PDB file of C-alpha atoms in Angstrom:
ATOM      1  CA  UNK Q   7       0.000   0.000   0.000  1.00  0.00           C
ATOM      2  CA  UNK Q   8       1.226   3.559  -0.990  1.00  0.00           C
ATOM      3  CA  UNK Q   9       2.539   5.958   1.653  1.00  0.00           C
ATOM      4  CA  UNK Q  10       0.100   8.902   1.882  1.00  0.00           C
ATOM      5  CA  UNK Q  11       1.508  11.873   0.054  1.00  0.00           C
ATOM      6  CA  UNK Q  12       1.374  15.287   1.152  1.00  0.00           C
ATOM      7  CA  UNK Q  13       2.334  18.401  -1.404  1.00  0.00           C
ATOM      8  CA  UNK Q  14       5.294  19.554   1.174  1.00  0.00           C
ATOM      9  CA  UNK Q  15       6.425  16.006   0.982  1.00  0.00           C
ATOM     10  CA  UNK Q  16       6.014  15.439  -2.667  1.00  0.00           C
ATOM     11  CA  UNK Q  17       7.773  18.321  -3.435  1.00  0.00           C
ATOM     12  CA  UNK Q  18      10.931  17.972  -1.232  1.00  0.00           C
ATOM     13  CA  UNK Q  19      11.096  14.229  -2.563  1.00  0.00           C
ATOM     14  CA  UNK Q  20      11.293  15.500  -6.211  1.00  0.00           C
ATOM     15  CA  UNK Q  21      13.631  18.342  -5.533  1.00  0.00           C
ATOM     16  CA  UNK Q  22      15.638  15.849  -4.150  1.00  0.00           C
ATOM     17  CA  UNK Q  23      15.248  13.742  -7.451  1.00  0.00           C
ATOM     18  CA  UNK Q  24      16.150  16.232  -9.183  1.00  0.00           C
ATOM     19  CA  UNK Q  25      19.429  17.329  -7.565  1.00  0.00           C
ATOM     20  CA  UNK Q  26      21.015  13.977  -6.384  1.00  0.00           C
ATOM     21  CA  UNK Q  27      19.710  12.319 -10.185  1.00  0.00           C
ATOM     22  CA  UNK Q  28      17.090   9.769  -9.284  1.00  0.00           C
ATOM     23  CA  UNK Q  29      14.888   8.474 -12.058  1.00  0.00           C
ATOM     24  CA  UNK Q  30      12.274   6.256 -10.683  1.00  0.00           C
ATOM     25  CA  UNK Q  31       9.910   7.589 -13.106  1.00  0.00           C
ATOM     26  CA  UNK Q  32       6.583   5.833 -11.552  1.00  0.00           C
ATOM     27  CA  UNK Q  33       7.322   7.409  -8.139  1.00  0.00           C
ATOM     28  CA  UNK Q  34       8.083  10.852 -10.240  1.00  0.00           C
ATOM     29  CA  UNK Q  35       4.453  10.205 -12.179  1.00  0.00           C
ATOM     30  CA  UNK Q  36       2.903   9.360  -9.036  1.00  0.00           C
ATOM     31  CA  UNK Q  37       4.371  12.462  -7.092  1.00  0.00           C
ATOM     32  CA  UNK Q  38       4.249  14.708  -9.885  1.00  0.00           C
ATOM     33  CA  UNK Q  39       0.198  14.170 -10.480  1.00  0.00           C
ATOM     34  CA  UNK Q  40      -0.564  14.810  -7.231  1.00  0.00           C
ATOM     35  CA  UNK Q  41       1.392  18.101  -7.083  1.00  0.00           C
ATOM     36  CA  UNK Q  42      -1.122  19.161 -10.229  1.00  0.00           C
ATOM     37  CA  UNK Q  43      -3.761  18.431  -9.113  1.00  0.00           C
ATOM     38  CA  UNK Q  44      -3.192  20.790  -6.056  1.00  0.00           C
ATOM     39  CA  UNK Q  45      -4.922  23.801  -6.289  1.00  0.00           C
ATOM     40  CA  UNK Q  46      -1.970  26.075  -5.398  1.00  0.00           C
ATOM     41  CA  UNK Q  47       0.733  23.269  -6.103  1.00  0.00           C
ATOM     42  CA  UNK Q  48       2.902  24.476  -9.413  1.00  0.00           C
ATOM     43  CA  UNK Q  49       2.646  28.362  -6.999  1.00  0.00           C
ATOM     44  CA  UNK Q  50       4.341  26.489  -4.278  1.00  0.00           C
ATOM     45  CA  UNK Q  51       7.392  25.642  -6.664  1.00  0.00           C
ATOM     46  CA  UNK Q  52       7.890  29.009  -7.627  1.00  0.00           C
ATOM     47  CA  UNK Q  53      10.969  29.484 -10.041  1.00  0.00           C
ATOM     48  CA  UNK Q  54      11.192  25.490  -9.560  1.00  0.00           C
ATOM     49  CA  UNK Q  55       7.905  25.081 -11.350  1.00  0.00           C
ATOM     50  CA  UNK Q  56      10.199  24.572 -15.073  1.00  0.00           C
ATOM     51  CA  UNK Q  57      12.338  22.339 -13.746  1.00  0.00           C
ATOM     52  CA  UNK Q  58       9.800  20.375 -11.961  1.00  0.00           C
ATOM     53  CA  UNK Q  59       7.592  20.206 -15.569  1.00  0.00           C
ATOM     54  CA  UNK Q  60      10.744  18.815 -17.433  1.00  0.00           C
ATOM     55  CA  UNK Q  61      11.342  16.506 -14.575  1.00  0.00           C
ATOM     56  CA  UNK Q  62       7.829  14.961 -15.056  1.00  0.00           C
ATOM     57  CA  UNK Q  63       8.005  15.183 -18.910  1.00  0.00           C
ATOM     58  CA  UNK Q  64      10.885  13.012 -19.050  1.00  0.00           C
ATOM     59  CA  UNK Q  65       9.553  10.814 -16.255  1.00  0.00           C
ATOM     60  CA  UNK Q  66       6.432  10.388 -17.990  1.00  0.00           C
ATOM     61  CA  UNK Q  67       8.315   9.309 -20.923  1.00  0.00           C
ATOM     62  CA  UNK Q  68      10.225   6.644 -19.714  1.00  0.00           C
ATOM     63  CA  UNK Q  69       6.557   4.542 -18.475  1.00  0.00           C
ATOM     64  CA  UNK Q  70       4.732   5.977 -21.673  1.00  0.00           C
ATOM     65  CA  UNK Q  71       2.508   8.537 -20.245  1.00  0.00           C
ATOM     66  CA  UNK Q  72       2.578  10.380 -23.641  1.00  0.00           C
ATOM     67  CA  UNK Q  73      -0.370  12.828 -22.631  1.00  0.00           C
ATOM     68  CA  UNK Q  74       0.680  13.937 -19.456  1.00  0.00           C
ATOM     69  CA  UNK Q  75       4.322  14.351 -21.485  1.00  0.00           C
ATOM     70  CA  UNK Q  76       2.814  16.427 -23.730  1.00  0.00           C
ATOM     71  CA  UNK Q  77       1.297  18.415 -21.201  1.00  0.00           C
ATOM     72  CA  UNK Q  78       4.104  18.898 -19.505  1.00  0.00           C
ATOM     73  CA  UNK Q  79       6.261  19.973 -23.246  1.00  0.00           C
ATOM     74  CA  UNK Q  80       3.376  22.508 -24.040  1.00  0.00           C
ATOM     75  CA  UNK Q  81       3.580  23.927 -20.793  1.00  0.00           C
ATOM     76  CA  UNK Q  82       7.397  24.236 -21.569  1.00  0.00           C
ATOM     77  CA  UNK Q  83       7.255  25.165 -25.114  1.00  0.00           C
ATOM     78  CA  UNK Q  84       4.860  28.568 -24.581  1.00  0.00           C
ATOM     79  CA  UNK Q  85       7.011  29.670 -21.989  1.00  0.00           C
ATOM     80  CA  UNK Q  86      10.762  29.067 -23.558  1.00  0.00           C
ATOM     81  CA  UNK Q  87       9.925  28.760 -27.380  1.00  0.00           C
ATOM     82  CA  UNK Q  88      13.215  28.771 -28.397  1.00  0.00           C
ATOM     83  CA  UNK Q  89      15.340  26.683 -25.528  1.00  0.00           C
ATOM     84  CA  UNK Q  90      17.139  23.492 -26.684  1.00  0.00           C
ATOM     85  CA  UNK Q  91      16.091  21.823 -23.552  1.00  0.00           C
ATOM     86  CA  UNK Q  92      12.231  21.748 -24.987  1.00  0.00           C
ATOM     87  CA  UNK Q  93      14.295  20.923 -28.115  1.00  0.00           C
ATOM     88  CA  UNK Q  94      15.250  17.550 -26.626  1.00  0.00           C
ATOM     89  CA  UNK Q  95      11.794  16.855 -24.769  1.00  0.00           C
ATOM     90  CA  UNK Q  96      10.326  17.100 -28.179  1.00  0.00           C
ATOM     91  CA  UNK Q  97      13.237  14.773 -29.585  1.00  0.00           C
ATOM     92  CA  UNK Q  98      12.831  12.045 -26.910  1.00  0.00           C
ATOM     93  CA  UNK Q  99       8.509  12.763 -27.697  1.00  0.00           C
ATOM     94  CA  UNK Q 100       9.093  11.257 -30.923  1.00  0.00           C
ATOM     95  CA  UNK Q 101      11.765   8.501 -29.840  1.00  0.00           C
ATOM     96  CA  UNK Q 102       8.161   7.112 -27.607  1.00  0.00           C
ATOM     97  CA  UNK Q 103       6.829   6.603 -31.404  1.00  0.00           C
ATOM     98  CA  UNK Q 104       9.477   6.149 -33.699  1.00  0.00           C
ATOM     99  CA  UNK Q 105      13.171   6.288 -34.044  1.00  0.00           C
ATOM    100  CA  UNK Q 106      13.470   7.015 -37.735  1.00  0.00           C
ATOM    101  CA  UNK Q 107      11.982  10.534 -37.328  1.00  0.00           C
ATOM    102  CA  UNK Q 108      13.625  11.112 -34.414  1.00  0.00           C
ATOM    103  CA  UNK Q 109      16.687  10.617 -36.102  1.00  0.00           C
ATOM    104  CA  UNK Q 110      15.824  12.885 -38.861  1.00  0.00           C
ATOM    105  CA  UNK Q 111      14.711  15.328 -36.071  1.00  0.00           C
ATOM    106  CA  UNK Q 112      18.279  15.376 -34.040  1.00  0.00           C
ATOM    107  CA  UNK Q 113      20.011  15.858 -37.141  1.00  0.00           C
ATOM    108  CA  UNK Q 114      18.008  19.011 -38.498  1.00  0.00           C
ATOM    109  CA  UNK Q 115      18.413  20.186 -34.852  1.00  0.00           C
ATOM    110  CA  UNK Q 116      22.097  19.970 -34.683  1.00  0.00           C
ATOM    111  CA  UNK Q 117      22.471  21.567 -38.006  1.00  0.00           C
ATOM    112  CA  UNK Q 118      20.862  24.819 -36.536  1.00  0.00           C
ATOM    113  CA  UNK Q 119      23.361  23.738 -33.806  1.00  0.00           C
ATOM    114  CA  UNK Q 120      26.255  21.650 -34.061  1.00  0.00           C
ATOM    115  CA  UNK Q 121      27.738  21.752 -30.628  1.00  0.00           C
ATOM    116  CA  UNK Q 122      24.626  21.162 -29.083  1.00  0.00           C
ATOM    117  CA  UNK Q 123      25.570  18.329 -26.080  1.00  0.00           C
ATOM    118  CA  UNK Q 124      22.163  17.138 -25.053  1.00  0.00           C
ATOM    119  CA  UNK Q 125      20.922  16.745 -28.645  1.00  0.00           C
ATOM    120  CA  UNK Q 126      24.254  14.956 -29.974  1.00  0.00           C
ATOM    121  CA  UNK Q 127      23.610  12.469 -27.379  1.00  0.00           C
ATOM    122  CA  UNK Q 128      20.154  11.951 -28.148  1.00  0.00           C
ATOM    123  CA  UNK Q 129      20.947  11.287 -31.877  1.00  0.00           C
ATOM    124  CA  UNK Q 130      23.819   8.893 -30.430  1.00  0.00           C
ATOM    125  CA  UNK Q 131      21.535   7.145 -28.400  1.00  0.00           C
ATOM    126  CA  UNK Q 132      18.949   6.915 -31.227  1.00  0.00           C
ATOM    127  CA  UNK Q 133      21.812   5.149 -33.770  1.00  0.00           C
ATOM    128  CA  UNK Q 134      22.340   2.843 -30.722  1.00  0.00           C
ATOM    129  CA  UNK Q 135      18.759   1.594 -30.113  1.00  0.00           C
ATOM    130  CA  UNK Q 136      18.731   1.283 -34.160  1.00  0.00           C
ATOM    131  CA  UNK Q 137      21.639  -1.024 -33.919  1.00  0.00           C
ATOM    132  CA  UNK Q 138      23.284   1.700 -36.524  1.00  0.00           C
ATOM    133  CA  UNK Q 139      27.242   0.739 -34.077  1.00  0.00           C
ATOM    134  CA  UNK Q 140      29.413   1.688 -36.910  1.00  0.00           C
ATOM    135  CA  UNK Q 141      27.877   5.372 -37.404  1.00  0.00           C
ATOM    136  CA  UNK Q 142      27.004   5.192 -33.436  1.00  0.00           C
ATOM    137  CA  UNK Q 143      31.071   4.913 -32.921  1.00  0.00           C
ATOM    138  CA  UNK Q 144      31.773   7.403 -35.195  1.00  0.00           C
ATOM    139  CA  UNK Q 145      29.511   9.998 -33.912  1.00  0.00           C
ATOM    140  CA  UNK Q 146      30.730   9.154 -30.537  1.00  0.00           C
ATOM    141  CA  UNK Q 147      34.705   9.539 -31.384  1.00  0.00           C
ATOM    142  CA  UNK Q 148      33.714  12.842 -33.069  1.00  0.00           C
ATOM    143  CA  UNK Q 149      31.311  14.429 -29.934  1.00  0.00           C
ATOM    144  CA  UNK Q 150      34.507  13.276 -28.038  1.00  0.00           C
ATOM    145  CA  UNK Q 151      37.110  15.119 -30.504  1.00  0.00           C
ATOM    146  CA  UNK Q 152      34.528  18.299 -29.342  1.00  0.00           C
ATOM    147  CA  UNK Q 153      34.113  17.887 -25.781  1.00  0.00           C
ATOM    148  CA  UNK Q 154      36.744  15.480 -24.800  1.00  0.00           C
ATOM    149  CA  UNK Q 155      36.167  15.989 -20.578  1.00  0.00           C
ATOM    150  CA  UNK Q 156      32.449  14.260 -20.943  1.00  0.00           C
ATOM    151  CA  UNK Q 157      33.093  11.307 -18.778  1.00  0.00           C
ATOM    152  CA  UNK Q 158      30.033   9.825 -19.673  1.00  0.00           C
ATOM    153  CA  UNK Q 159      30.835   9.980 -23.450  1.00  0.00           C
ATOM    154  CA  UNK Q 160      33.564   7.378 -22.947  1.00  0.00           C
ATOM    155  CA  UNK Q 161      31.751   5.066 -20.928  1.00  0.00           C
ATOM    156  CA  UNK Q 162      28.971   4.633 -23.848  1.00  0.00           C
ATOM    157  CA  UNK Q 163      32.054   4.326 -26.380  1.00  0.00           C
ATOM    158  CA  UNK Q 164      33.545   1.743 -23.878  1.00  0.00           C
ATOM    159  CA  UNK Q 165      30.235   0.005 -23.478  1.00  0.00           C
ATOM    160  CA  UNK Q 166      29.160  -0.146 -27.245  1.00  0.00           C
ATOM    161  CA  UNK Q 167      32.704  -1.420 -27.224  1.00  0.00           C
ATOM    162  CA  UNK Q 168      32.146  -4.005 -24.706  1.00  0.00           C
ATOM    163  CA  UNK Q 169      28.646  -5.247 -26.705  1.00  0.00           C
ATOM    164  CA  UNK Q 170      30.811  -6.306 -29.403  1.00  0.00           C
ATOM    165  CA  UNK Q 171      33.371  -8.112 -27.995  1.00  0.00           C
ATOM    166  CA  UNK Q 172      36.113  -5.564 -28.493  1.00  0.00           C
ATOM    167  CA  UNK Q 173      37.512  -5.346 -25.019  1.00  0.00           C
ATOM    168  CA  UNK Q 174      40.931  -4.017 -26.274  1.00  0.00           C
ATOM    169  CA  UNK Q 175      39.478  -1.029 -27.409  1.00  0.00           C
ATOM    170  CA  UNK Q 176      37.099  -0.695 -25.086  1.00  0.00           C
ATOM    171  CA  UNK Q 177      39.922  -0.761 -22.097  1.00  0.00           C
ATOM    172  CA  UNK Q 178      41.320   2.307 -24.751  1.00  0.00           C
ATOM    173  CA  UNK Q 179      37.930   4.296 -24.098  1.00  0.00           C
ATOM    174  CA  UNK Q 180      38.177   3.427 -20.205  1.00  0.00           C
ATOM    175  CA  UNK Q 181      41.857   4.497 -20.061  1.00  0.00           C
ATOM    176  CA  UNK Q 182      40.198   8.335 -21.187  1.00  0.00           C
ATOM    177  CA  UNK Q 183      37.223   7.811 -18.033  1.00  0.00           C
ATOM    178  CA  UNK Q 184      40.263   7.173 -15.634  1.00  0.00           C
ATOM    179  CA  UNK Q 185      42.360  10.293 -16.552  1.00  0.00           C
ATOM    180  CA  UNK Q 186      39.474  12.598 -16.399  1.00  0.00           C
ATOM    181  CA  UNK Q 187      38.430  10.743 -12.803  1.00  0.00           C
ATOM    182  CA  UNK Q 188      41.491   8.620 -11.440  1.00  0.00           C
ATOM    183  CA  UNK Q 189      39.881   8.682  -7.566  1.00  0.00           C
ATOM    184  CA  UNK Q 190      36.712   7.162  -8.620  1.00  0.00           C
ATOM    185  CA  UNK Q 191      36.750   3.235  -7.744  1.00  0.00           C
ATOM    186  CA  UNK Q 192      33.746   2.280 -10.012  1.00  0.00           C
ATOM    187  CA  UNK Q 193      35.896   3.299 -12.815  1.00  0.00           C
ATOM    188  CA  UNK Q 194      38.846   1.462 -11.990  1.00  0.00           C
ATOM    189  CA  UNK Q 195      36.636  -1.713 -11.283  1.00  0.00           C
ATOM    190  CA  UNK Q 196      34.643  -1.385 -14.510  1.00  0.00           C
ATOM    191  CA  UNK Q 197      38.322  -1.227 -16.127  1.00  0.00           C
ATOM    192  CA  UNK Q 198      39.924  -4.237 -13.958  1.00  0.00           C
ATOM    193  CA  UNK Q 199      36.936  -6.126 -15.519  1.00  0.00           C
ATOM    194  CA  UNK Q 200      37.482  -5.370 -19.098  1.00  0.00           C
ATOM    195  CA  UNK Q 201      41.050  -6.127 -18.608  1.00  0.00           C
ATOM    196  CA  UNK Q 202      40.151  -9.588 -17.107  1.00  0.00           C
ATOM    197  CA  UNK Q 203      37.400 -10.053 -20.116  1.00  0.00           C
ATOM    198  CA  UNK Q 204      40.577  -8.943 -22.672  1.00  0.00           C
ATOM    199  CA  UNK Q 205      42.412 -11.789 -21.309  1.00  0.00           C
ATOM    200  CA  UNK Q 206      45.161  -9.333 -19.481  1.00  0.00           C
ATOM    201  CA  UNK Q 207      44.736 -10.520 -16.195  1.00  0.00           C
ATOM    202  CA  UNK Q 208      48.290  -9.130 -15.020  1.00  0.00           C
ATOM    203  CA  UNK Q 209      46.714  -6.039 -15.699  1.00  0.00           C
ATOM    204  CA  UNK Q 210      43.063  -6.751 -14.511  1.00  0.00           C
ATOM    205  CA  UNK Q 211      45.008  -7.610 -11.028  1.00  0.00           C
ATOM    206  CA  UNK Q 212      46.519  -4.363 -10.467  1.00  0.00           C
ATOM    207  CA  UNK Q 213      43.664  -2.584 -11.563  1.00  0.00           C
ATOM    208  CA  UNK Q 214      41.294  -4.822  -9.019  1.00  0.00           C
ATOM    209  CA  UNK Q 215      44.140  -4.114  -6.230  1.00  0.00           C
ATOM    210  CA  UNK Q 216      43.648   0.031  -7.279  1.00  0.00           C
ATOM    211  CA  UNK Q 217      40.133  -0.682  -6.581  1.00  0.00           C
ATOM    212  CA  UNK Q 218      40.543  -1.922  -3.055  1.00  0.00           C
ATOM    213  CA  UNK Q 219      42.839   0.795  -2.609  1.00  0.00           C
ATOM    214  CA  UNK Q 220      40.407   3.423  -3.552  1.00  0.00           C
ATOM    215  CA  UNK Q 221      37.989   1.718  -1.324  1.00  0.00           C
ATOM    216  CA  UNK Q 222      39.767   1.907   1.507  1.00  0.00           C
ATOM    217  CA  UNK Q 223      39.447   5.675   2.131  1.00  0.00           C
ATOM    218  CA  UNK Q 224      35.994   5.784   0.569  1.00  0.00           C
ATOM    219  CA  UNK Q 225      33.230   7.517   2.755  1.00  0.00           C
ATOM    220  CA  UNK Q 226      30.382   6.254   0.485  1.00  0.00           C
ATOM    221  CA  UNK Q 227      29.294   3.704   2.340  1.00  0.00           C
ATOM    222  CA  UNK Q 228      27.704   0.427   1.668  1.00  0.00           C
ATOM    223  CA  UNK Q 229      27.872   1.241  -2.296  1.00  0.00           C
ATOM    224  CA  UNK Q 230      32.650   0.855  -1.626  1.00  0.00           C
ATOM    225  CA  UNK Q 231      31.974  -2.185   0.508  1.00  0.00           C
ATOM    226  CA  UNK Q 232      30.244  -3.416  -2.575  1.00  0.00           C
ATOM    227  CA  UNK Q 233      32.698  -2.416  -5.247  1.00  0.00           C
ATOM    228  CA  UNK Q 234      35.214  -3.591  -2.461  1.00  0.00           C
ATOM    229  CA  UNK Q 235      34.225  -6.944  -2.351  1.00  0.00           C
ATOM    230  CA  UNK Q 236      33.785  -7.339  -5.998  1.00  0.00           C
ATOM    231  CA  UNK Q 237      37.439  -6.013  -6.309  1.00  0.00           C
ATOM    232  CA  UNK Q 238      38.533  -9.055  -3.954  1.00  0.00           C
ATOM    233  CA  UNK Q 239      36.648 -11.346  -6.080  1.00  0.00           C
ATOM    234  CA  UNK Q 240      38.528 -10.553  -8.932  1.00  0.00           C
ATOM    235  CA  UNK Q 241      41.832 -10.447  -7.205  1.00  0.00           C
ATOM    236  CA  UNK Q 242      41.321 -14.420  -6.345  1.00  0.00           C
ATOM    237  CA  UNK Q 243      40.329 -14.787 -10.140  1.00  0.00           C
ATOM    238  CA  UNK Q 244      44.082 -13.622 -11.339  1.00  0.00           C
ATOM    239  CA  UNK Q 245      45.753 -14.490  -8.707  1.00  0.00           C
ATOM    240  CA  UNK Q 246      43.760 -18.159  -9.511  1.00  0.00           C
ATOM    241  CA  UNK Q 247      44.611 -18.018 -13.226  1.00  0.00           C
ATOM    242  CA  UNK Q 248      48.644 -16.632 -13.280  1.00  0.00           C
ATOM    243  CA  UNK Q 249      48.763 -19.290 -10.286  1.00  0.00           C
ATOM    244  CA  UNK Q 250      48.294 -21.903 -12.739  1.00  0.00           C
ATOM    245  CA  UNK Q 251      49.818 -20.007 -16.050  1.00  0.00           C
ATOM    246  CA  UNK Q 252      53.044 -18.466 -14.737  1.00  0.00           C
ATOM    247  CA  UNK Q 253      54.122 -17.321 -18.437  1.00  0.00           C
ATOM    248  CA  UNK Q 254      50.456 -15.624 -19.264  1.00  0.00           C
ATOM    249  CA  UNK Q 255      51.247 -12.596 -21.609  1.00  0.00           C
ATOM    250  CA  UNK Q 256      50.215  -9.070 -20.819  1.00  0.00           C
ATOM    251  CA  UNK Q 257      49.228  -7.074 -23.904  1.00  0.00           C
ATOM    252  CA  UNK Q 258      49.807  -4.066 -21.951  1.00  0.00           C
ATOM    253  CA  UNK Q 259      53.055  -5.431 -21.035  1.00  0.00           C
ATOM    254  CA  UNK Q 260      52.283  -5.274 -16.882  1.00  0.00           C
ATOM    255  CA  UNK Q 261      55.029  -6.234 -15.486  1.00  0.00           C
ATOM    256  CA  UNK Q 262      54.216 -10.175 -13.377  1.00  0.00           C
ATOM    257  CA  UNK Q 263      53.736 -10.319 -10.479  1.00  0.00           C
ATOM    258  CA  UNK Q 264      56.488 -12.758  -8.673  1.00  0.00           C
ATOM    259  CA  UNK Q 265      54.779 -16.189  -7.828  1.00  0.00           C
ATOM    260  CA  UNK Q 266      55.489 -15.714  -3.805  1.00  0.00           C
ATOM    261  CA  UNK Q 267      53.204 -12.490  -4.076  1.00  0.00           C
ATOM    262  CA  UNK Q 268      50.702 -14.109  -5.746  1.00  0.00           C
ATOM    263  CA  UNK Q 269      50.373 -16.605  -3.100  1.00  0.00           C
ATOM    264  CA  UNK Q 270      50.244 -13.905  -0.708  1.00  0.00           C
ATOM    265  CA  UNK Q 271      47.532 -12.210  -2.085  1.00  0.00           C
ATOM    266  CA  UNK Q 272      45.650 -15.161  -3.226  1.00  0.00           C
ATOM    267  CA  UNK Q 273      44.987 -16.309   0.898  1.00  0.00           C
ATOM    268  CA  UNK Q 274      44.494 -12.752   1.839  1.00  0.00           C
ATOM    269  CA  UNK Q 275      41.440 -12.296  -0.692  1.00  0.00           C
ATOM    270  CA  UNK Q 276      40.359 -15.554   0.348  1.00  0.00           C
ATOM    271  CA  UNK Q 277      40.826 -14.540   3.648  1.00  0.00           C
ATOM    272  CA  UNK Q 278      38.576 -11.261   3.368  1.00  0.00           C
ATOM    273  CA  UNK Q 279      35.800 -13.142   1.341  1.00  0.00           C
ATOM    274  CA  UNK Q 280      35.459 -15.315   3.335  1.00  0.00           C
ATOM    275  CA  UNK Q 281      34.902 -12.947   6.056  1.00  0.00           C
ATOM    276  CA  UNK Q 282      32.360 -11.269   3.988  1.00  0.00           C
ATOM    277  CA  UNK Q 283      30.510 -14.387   3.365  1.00  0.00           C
ATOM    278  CA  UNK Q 284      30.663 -15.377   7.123  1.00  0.00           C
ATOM    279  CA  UNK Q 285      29.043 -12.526   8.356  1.00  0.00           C
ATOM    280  CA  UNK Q 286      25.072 -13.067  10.497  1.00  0.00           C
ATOM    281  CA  UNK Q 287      24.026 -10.909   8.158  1.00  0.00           C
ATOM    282  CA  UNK Q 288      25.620 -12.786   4.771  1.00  0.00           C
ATOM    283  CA  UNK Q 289      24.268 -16.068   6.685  1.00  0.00           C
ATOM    284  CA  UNK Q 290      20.450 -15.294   6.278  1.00  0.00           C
ATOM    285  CA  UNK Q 291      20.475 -12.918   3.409  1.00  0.00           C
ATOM    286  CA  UNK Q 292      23.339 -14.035   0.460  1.00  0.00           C
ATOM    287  CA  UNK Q 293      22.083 -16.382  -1.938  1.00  0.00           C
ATOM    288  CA  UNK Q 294      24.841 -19.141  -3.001  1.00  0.00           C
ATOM    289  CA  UNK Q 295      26.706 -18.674  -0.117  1.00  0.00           C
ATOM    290  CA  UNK Q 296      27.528 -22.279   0.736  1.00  0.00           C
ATOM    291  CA  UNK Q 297      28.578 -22.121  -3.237  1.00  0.00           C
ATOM    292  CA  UNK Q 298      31.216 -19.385  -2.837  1.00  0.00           C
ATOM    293  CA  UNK Q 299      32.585 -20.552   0.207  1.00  0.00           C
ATOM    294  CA  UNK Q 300      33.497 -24.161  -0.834  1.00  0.00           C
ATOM    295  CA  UNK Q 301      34.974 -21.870  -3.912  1.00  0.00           C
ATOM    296  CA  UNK Q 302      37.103 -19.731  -1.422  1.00  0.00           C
ATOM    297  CA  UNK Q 303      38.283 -23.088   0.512  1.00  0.00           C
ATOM    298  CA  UNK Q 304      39.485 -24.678  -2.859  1.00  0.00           C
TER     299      UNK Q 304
END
C-alpha cells in the first residue's frame, strides 16, 4: 500500500530527485500528479515550477505517459519557445513513437546547432537503439574530438565497445574515463573487468588491487563495501589463473607479479571473502553462499 503523500512532501522528494539524479519515473508520475492536481501546487514551486515540468516530462516518458508528457512539453514550449532543452523533450517525444523521425529530427536540430551536447547524445543514443554501431562509434569519437572531458561519453564508447566483444578497445575508451576521474573506484573496477574479459589478467590484477585501494578511504558507504568486495573477487580470479599459467602474456606489457606475491595475495582475498561471506548478516540474506565458500576453501 502507498505511503500517503502530502504536497510539502512530494515536493521535497522530487527536488531531491532532481538534484542527487534519481529516475524512478513511476514514483516521479505518481508524485508529480498529485502536485497538479493541487490547487496552489505548481505556486508552491515558484521558479522550480520549469524544472519540476521537465522533470515529469521526461519521467512520464520513460513509463509511456505520452499525454501527461505532452502536457508537460506545451507547458514548456509557450514559456521558452526557443530553448534546446524543450528541443530535446520534443526529440525524446518522438523517440516514444518512432526512431526514424527522431533521427531525422536530431540531425536538423544539430544543423541549426552543431555543438549542441544534449541533442548529440540523443541522436547517439537513437543510432544505438537502431543497432546503426558503426555510425554510433563514429559519432561518438567525433562528440569526443569536441568535448573530450564528458566522462560519460567514454563510458557509452567503452560500453558499445564491450557489446561487441572488443575489449581491447574498449579498455582504450576506459583508459580516457580514468584520466578525467582517477579517484573514482567504479571506474577502476569497470576497467579491472574489461582487462580480465581482454584476457590481461596481469593487468586486470593491479587494476582490481587500485580498486581496493580506492575503497579503503571511501566515505560512500555500503555502495565501496560493494565495489570492495567485488574487487577481492577478482583479485582471487588472477591471482587463480597466473597461479596456474606463470608465463600468461600481458598485452599491456604489466610487469608479473612474482609467484610468492601471488600466493600472498591469493589467501588474503580468500581470507577477506570469506569474512564477507561469514558474516550473520551474509548467513540469512546471500544467496549461493555455501557455493562461494566451498569456492574460497578450494
Amino acid at each position: 500500500m502507498a505511503q500517503a503523500i502530502t504536497l510539502s512532501s512530494a515536493l521535497n522528494d522530487l527536488s531531491t530527485a532532481r538534484t542527487r539524479g534519481y529516475r524512478d519515473s513511476n514514483e516521479i508520475v505518481r508524485k508529480g500528479l498529485f502536485v497538479l492536481e493541487q490547487k496552489n501546487g505548481l505556486q508552491q514551486l515558484g521558479d522550480n515550477v520549469w524544472d519540476f515540468l521537465e522533470q515529469l516530462a521526461i519521467a512520464a516518458l520513460d513509463i509511456g505517459q505520452l499525454d501527461l508528457a505532452d502536457d508537460c512539453i506545451h507547458r514548456l514550449d509557450e514559456q521558452f519557445p526557443k530553448s534546446m532543452r524543450v528541443e530535446k523533450l520534443r526529440g525524446m517525444r518522438i523517440e516514444a513513437q518512432d526512431l526514424g523521425l527522431a533521427l531525422q529530427f536530431y540531425e536538423q536540430a544539430l544543423e541549426k546547432d552543431e555543438a549542441n551536447v544534449d541533442l548529440w547524445k540523443r541522436l547517439i543514443s537513437v543510432l544505438r537503439q537502431q543497432n546503426k554501431i558503426e555510425r554510433c562509434i563514429a559519432e561518438l569519437d567525433s562528440f569526443l574530438d569536441t568535448f573530450y572531458s564528458d566522462i560519460e561519453g567514454w563510458l557509452e564508447l567503452a560500453d558499445i565497445y564491450a557489446s561487441q566483444n572488443l575489449y581491447t578497445r574498449s579498455q582504450q575508451a576506459l583508459s580516457h574515463v580514468l584520466l578525467l576521474a582517477p579517484q573514482n573506484p567504479f571506474h577502476a573496477l569497470r576497467f579491472a573487468e574489461t582487462a580480465y574479459s581482454a584476457n590481461d589478467v596481469p593487468l586486470a590484477l593491479r587494476y582490481f588491487l587500485r580498486t581496493i585501494e580506492l575503497t579503503t578511504d571511501d566515505e560512500s558507504g555500503a555502495s565501496s563495501v560493494g565495489v570492495a568486495r567485488r574487487a577481492w573477487f577478482g583479485v582471487r580470479l588472477c591471482t587463480k589463473h597466473l597461479l596456474s599459467n606463470p608465463g600468461a602474456v600481458s598485452e599491456s606489457n604489466t610487469p608479473p607479479m612474482k609467484k610468492e606475491n601471488l600466493e600472498s595475495l591469493d589467501i588474503l582475498a580468500a581470507e577477506r571473502l570469506t569474512a564477507a561471506y561469514s558474516s550473520t548478516q551474509a548467513k540469512t540474506s546471500v544467496p549461493g553462499r555455501t557455493e562461494v565458500l566451498k569456492w574460497l576453501s578450494s
